[in-house]
Coordinates of C-alpha atoms in Angstrom, one line a residue:
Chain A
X37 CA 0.0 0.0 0.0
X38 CA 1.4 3.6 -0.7
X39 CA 1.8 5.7 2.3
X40 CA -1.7 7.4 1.6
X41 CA -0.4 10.9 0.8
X42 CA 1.8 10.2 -2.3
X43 CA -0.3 9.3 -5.0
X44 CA 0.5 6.8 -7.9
X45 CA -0.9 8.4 -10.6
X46 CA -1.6 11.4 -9.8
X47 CA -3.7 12.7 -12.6
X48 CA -5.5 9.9 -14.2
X49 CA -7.7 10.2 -17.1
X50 CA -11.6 9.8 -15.7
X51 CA -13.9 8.7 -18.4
X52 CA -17.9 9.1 -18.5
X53 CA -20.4 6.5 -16.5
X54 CA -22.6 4.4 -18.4
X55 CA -26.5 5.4 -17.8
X56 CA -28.7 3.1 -16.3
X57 CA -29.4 -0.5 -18.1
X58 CA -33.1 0.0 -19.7
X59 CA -35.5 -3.0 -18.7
X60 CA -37.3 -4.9 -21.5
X61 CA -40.5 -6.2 -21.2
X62 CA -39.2 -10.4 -20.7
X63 CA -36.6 -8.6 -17.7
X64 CA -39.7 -8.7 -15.6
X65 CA -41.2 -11.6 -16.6
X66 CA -40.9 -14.4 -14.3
X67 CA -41.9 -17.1 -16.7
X68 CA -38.9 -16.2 -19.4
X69 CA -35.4 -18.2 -18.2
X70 CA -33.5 -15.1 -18.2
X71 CA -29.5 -15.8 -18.4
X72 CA -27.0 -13.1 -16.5
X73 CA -25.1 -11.0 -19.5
X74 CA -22.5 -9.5 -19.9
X75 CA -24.3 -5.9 -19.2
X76 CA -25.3 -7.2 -16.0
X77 CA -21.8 -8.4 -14.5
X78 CA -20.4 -5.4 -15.6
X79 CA -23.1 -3.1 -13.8
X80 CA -21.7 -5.3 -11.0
X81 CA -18.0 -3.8 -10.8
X82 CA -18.6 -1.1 -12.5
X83 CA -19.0 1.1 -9.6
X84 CA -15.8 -0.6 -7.4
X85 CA -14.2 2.3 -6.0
X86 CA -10.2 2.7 -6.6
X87 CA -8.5 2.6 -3.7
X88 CA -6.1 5.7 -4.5
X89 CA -8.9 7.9 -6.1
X90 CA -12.7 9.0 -5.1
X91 CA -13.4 7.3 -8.6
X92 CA -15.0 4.4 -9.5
X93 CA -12.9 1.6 -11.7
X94 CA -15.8 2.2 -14.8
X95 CA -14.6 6.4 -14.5
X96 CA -11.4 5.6 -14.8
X97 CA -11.6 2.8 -17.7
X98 CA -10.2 -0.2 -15.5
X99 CA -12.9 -1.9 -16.5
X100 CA -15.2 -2.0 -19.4
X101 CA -18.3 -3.7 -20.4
X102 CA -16.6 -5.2 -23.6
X103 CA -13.5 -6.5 -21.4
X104 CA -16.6 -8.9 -19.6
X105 CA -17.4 -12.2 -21.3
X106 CA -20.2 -14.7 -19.6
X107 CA -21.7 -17.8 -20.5
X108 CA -24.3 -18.5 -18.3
X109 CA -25.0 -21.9 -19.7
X110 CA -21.2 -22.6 -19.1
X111 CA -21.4 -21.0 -15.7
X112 CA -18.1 -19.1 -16.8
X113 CA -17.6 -15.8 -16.1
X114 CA -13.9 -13.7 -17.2
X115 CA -12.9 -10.5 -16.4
X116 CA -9.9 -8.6 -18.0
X117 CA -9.4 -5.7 -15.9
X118 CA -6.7 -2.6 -16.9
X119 CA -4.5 -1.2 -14.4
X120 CA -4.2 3.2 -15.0
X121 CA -0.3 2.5 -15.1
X122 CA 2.1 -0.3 -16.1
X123 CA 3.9 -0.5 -12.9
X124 CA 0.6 -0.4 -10.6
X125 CA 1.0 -1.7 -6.7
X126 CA -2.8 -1.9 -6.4
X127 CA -3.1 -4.1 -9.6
X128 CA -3.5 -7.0 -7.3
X129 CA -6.3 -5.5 -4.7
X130 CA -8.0 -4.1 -7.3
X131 CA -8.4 -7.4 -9.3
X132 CA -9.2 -9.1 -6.0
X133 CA -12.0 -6.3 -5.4
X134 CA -13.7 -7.5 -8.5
X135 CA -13.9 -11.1 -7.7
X136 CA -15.2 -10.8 -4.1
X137 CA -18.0 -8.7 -5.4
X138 CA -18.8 -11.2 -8.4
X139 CA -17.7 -14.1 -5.8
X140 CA -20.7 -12.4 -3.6
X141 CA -23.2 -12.0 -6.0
X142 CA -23.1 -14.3 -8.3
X143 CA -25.0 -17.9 -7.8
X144 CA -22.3 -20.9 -6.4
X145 CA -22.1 -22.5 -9.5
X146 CA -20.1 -19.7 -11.5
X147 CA -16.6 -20.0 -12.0
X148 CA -15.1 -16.7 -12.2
X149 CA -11.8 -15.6 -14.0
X150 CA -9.9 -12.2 -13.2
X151 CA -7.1 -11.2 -14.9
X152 CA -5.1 -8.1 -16.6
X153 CA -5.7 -6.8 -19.8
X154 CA -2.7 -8.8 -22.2
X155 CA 0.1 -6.3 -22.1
X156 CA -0.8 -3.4 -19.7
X157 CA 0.9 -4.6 -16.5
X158 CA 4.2 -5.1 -16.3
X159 CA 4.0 -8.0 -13.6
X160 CA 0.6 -9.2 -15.5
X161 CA 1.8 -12.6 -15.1
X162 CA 2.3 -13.1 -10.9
X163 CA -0.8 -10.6 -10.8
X164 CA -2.9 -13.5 -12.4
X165 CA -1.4 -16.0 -10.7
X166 CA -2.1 -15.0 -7.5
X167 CA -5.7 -13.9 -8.8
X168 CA -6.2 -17.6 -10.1
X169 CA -5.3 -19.3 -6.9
X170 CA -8.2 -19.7 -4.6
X171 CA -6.4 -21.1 -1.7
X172 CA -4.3 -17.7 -1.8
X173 CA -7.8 -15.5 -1.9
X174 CA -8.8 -17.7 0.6
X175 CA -6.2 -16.7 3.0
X176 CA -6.0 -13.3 2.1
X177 CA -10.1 -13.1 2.8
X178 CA -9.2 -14.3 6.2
X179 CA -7.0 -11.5 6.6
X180 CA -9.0 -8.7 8.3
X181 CA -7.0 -5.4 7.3
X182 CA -7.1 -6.7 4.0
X183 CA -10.4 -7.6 3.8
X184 CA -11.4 -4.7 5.6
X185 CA -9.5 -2.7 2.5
X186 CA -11.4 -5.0 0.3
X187 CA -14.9 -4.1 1.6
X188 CA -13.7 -0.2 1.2
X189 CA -13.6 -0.9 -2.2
X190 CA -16.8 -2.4 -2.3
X191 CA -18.6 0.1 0.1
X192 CA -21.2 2.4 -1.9
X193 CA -19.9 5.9 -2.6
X194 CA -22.3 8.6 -3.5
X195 CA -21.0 10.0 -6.8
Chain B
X221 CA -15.8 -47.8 -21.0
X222 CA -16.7 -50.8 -19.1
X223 CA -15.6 -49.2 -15.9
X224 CA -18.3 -46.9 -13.9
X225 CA -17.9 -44.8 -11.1
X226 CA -21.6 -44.5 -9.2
X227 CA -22.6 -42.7 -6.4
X228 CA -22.2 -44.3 -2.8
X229 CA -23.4 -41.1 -1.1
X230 CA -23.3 -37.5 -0.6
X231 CA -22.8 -35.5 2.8
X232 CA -23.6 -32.2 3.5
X233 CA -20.0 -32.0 5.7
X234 CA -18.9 -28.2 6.2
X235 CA -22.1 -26.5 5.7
X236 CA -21.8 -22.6 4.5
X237 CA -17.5 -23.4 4.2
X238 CA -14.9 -25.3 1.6
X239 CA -14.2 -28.9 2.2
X240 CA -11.0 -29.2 1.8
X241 CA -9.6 -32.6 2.4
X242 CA -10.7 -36.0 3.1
X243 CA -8.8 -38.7 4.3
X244 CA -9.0 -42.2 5.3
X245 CA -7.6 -43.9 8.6
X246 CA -5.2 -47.0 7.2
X247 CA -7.8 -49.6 8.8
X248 CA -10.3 -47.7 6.0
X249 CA -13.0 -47.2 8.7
X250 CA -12.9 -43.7 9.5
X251 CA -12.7 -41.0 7.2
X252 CA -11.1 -37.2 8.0
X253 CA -13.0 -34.1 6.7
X254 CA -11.5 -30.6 6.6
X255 CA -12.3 -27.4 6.0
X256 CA -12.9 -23.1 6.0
X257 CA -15.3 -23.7 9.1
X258 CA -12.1 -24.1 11.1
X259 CA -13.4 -27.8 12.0
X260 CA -11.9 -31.4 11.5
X261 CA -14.8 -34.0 11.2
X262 CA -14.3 -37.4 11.6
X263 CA -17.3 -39.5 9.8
X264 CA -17.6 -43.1 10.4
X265 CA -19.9 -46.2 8.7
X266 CA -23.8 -46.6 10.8
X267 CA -25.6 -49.4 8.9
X268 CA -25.0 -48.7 5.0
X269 CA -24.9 -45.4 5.1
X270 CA -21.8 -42.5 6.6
X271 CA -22.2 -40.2 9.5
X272 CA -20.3 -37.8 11.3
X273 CA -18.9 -39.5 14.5
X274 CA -17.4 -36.2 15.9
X275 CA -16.2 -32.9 15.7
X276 CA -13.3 -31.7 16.6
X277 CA -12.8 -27.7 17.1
X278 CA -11.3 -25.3 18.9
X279 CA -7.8 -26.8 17.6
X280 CA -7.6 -23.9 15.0
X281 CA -8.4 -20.3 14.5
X282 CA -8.4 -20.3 10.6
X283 CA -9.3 -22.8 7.8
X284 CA -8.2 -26.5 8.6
X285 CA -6.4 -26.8 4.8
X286 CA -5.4 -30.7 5.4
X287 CA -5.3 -33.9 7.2
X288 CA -3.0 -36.7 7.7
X289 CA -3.4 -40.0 9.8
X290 CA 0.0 -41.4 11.5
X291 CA 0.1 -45.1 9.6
X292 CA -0.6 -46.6 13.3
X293 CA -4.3 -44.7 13.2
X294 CA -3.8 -43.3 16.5
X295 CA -2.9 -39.5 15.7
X296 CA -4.4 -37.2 13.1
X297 CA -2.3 -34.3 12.3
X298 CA -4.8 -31.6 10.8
X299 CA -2.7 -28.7 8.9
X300 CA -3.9 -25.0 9.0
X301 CA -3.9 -21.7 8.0
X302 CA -3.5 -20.6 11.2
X303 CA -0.2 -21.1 11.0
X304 CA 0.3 -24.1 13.6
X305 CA -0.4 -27.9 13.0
X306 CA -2.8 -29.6 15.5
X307 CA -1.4 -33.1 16.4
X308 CA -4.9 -35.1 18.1
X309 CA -4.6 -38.5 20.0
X310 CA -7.9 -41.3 19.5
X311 CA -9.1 -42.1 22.3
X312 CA -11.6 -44.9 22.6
X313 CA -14.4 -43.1 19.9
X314 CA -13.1 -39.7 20.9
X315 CA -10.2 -37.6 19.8
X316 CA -8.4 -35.1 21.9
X317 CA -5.8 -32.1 21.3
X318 CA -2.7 -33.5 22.1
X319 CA 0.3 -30.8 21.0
X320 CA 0.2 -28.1 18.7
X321 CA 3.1 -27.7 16.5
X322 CA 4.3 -23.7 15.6
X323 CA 6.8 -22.1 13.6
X324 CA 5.8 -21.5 10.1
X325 CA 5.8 -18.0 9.3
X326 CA 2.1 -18.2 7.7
X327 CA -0.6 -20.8 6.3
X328 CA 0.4 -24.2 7.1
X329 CA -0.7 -25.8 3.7
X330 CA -0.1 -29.6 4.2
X331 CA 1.4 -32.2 6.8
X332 CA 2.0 -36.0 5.7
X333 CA 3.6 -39.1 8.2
X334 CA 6.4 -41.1 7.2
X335 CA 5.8 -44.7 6.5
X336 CA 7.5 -45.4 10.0
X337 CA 5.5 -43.0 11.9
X338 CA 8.8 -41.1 13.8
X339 CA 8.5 -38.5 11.0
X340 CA 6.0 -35.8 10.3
X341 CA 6.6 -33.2 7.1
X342 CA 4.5 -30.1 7.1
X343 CA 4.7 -27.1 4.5
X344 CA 3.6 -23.7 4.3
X345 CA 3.5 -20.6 2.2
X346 CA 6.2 -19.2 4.0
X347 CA 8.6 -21.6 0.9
X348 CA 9.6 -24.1 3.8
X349 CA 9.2 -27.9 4.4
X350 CA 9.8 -29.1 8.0
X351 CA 10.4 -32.1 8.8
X352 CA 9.6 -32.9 12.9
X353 CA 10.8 -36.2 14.9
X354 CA 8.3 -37.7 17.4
X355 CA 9.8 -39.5 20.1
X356 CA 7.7 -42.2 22.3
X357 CA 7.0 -39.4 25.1
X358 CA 4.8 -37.8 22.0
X359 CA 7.4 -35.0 21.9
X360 CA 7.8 -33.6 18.8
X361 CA 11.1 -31.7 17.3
X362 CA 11.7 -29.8 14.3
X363 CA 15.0 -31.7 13.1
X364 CA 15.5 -29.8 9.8
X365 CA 14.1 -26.6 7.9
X366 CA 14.5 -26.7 4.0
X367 CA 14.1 -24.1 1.6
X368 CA 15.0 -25.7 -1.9
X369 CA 11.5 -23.7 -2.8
X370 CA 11.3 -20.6 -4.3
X371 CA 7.4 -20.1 -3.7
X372 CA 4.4 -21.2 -1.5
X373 CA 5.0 -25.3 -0.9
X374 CA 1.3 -26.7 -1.4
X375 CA 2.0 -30.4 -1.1
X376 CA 4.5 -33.0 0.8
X377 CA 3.8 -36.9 0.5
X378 CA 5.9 -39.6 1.8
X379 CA 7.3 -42.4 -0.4
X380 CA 5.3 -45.5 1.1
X381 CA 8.2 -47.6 2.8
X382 CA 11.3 -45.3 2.9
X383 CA 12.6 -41.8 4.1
X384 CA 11.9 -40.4 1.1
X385 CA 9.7 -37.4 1.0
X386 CA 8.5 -34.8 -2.4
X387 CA 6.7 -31.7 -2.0
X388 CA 5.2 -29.7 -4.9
X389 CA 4.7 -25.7 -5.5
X390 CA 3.5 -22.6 -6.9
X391 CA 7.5 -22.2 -8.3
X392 CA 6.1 -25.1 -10.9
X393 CA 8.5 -27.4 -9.5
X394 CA 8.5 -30.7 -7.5
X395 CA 11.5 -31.3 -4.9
X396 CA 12.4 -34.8 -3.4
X397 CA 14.3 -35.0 -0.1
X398 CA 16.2 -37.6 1.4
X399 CA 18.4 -37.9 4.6
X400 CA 22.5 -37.9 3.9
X401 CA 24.7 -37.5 7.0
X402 CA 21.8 -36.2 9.6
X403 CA 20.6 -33.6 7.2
X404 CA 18.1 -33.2 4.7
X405 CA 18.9 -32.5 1.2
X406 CA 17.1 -31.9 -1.7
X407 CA 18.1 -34.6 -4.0
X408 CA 16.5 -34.1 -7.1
X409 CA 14.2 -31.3 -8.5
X410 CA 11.1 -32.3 -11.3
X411 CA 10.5 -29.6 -13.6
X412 CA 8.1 -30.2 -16.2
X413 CA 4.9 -29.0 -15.3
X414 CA 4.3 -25.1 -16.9
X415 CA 2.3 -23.5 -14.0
X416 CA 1.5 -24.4 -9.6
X417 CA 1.4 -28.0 -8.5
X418 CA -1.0 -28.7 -6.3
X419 CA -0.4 -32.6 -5.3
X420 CA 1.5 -35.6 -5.7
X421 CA 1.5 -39.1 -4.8
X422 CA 3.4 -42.2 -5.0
X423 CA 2.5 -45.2 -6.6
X424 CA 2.4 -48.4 -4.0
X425 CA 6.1 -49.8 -5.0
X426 CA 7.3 -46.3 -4.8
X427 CA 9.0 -45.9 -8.1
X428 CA 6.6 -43.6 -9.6
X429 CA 4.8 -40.3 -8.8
X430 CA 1.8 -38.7 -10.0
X431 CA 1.6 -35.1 -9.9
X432 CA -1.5 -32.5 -11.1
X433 CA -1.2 -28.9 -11.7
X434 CA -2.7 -25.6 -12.5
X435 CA -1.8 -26.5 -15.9
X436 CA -4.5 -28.3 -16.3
X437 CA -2.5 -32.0 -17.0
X438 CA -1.4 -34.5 -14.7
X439 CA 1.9 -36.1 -14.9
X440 CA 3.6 -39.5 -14.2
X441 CA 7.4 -39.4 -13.3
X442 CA 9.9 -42.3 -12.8
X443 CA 12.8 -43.2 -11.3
X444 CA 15.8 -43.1 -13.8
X445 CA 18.4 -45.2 -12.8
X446 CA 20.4 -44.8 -15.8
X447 CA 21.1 -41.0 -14.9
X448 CA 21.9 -41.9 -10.9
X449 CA 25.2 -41.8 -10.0
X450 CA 24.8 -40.6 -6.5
X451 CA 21.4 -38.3 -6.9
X452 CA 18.0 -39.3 -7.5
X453 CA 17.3 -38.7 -10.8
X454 CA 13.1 -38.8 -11.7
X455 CA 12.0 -38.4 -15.3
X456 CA 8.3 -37.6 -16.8
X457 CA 7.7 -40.8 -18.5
X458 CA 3.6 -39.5 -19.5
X459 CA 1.6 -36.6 -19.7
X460 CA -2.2 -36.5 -19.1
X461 CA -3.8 -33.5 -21.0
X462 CA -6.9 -33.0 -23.1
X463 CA -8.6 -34.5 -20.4
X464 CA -8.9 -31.9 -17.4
X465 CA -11.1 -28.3 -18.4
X466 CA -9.8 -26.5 -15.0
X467 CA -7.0 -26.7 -12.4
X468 CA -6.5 -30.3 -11.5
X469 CA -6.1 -29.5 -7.1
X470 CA -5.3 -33.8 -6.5
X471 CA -4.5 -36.8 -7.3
X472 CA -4.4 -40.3 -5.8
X473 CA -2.4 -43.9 -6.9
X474 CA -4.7 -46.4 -5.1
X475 CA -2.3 -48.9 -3.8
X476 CA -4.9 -51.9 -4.1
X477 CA -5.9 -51.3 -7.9
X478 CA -4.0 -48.9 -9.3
X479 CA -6.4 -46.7 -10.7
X480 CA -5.1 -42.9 -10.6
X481 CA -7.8 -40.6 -9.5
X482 CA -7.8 -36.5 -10.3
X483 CA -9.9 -34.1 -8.5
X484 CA -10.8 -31.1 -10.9
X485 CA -11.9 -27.5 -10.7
X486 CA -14.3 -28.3 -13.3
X487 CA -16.0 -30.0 -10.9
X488 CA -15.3 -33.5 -12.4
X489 CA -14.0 -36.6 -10.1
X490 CA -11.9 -39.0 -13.1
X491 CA -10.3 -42.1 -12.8
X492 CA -7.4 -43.2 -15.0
X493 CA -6.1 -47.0 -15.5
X494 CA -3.0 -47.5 -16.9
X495 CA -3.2 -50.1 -20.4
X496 CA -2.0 -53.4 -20.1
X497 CA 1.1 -54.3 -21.3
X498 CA 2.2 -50.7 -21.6
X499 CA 5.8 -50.0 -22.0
X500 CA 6.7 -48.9 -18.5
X501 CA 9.4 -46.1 -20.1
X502 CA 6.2 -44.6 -22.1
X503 CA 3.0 -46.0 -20.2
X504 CA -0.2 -45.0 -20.9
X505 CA -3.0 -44.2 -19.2
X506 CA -6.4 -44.4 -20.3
X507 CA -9.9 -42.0 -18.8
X508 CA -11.7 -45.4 -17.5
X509 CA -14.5 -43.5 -15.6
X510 CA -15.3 -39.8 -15.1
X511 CA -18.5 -37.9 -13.4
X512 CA -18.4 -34.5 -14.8
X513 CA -20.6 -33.0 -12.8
X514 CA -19.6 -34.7 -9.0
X515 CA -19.9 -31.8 -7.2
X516 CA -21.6 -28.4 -7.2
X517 CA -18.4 -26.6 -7.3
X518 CA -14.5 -27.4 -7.3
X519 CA -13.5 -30.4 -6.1
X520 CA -10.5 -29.9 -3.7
X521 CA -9.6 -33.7 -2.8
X522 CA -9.7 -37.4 -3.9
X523 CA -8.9 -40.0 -1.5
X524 CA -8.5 -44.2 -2.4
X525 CA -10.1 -46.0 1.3
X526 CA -6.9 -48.5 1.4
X527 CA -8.8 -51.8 2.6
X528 CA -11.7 -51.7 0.2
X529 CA -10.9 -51.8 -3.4
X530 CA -12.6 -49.1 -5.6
X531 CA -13.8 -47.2 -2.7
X532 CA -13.4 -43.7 -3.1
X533 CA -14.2 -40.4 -1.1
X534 CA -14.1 -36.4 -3.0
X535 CA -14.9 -33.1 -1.4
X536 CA -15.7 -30.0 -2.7
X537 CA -15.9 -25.9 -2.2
X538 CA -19.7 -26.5 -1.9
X539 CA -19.0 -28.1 1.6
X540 CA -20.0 -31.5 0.5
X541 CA -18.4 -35.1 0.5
X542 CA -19.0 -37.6 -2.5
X543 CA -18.9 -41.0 -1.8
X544 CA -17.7 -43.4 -5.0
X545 CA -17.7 -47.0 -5.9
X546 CA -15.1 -47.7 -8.9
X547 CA -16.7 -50.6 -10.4
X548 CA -13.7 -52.5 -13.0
X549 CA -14.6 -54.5 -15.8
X550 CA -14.7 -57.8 -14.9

């Protein structure tokens, strides 16, 4: 963690929130099987705060609706995530963020895949390791200043 | 296939947590469950069907990752992320807390017995193995530290009749340790495998070993005696791929039959036979029974019962323990 006054990146480029997902008549139909897309796990994350800035990872393009792929008859669910900078300490927390809320939300049988956009993190490959190793996240969820930093994320923020 | 694999039973074994681990006592009776409630559960055979004989808690204060029975039955070493290892004693139907081991730096990820039952090996994220010495007074030493790992240790088996022990890792890599002049020394390192390795396991003679891995293959190694001149030298005589859609977290060699059987985060239990006749330098190893869909989520752990042929026990992150009968061809 940075020592909370030195910032990262200090001026990151914010980009524009997507508006609200507009119902269709089947949404509220209860007799039409209804499979989660991809519109749906990205409203999910979408609004993850950043740990360094009062943003949200949608404002400032860490993640993006056509960076999520599901396949709710696969049960799949994969995430490519893009840290603001190449050299990024949060890259892991913030990829852990996104799987506890989708590891939260989404039904049991979903297996969910985090990982850094190809090519935009310059330790992309231990990132994703750790990411991909539940008995890690396990541990680290039993860790309670890190989950505590974890729920932070997660926490609503009026915007 | 001729083979089946059919469903004994199913418990409901760490309700709202991961199971783990399972694990058999050597007389095949009692079976060892593990898990994220923090519990060890000992489940035992009532009629036809399996029920939980006891619970033991309080031992640990995070996830119970493994367990390990000595080879006498009498102890059950249960592994944690706590950071200690809980040695318990049987007594009569009831187990009790008899020492707790400490000294890992972090999550203690697996413990396994020596075939003699003097030697305990535990592992931990921390990069170490230890290996501790129990005396008759049920002391227990730490007699040698080894770092020949570069990353988190997941795994440690025991070959099944000598002082030989392995232990796998997230550095990709499989170490094999042996004693030479009252220390332990890595005597041979098995690189093959292209991302973590989660298990391993000896076949019954002990010239082979079976390891699985985040890469999604499973991988048979044998001794090479042409290559030993003084060091153990292993060699990856077969690769099992195509077969596995997820991380492969276990495998086990049943010593009765010989069937190999994988645990899969595609939620899949499989069972693997080797051919006839195959050329032990390149064996093969056919899929002889699979249930894709054996659990609701991961499956963490496959376990062989060692009296009763074909008998096999899974667990998985949905809390739940599936019992199997392996039916051969006859």
């Amino acid at each position: 963690m940075s020592g909370g006054t030195h910032l990262e990146n200090a001026n990151p480029i914010i980009f524009q929130r997507t508006g609200e997902r507009l119902l269709t008549a089947t949404d509220e139909d209860e007799n039409v099987h209804d499979p989660i897309d991809d519109r749906e796990i990205f409203d999910l994350i979408r609004t993850i705060n950043d740990p360094e800035h009062p943003l949200s990872l949608e404002e400032l393009n860490v993640v993006e609706q056509v960076r999520v792929k599901v396949n709710d008859g696969e049960s799949t669910v994969d995430i490519e995530f893009t840290p603001t900078i190449p050299h990024c300490s949060m890259a892991t927390l913030i990829g852990l963020s996104i799987k506890v809320k989708l590891l939260r939300c989404l039904p049991s049988r979903f297996k969910i895949d985090v990982h850094i956009t190809p090519g935009t993190h310059a330790s992309e490959e231990a990132v994703n390791k750790q990411l991909a190793d539940k008995e890690r996240v396990a541990a680290a969820l039993e860790n309670s200043s890190l989950l505590e930093v974890v729920n932070q994320c997660l926490s609503i923020r009026s915007h | 296939m001729k083979e089946t694999l059919s469903s004994v039973q199913k418990l409901s074994a760490h309700p709202d947590s991961r199971c783990w681990s399972v694990r058999w006592n050597p007389a095949g009776t009692l079976l060892a469950s593990c898990g994220g409630d923090k519990t060890v559960r000992i489940w035992g055979r009532e009629g036809g069907s399996w029920t939980c004989k006891g619970v033991l808690q309080d031992g640990h204060q995070r996830t119970v990752r493994k367990v390990a029975w000595s080879p006498c039955g009498n102890y059950l070493a249960s592994a944690s992320f706590d950071a200690t290892t809980c040695i318990w004693k049987k007594k009569n139907d009831d187990f009790e807390s008899l020492t707790v081991l400490e000294g890992h730096e972090n999550e203690v990820k697996c413990v396994a017995w020596a075939p003699s039952g003097n030697l305990l090996a535990t592992c931990s994220r921390d990069k170490s193995v230890w290996i501790w010495e129990v005396d008759e007074e049920d002391d227990y030493e730490c007699v040698t530290v080894i770092n020949s790992h570069t990353q988190d240790v997941k795994h440690v088996a025991w070959h099944p009749n000598q002082e030989l022990l392995a232990s796998a890792s997230y550095d990709n890599n499989i170490c094999v340790y042996k004693e030479e002049d009252d220390d332990w020394e890595c005597c041979a390192t098995l690189k093959g495998h292209t991302s973590t390795v989660w298990s391993l396991c000896f076949d019954a003679a002990g010239r082979r070993l079976a390891s699985c891995s985040d890469d999604c293959t499973v991988k048979i190694w044998k001794e090479d005696p042409s290559q030993s001149t003084q060091d153990l030298s292993w060699k990856c005589v077969c690769t099992l791929s195509g077969y596995h859609g997820r991380t492969v977290y276990d495998v086990d060699w049943c010593a009765r039959t010989g069937a190999l059987a994988t645990a899969c985060g595609d939620d899949g239990v499989r069972v693997f036979k080797e051919e006839d006749g195959s050329d032990p330098e390149q064996p093969v190893f056919c899929l002889a029974a699979q249930v894709t869909r054996a659990h609701g989520q991961d499956v963490n752990c496959v376990s062989w019962n060692p009296k009763e042929a074909g008998l096999l026990a899974s667990c998985s992150d949905d809390g739940e323990i599936g019992i199997w009968q392996f039916h051969e061809e006859q």
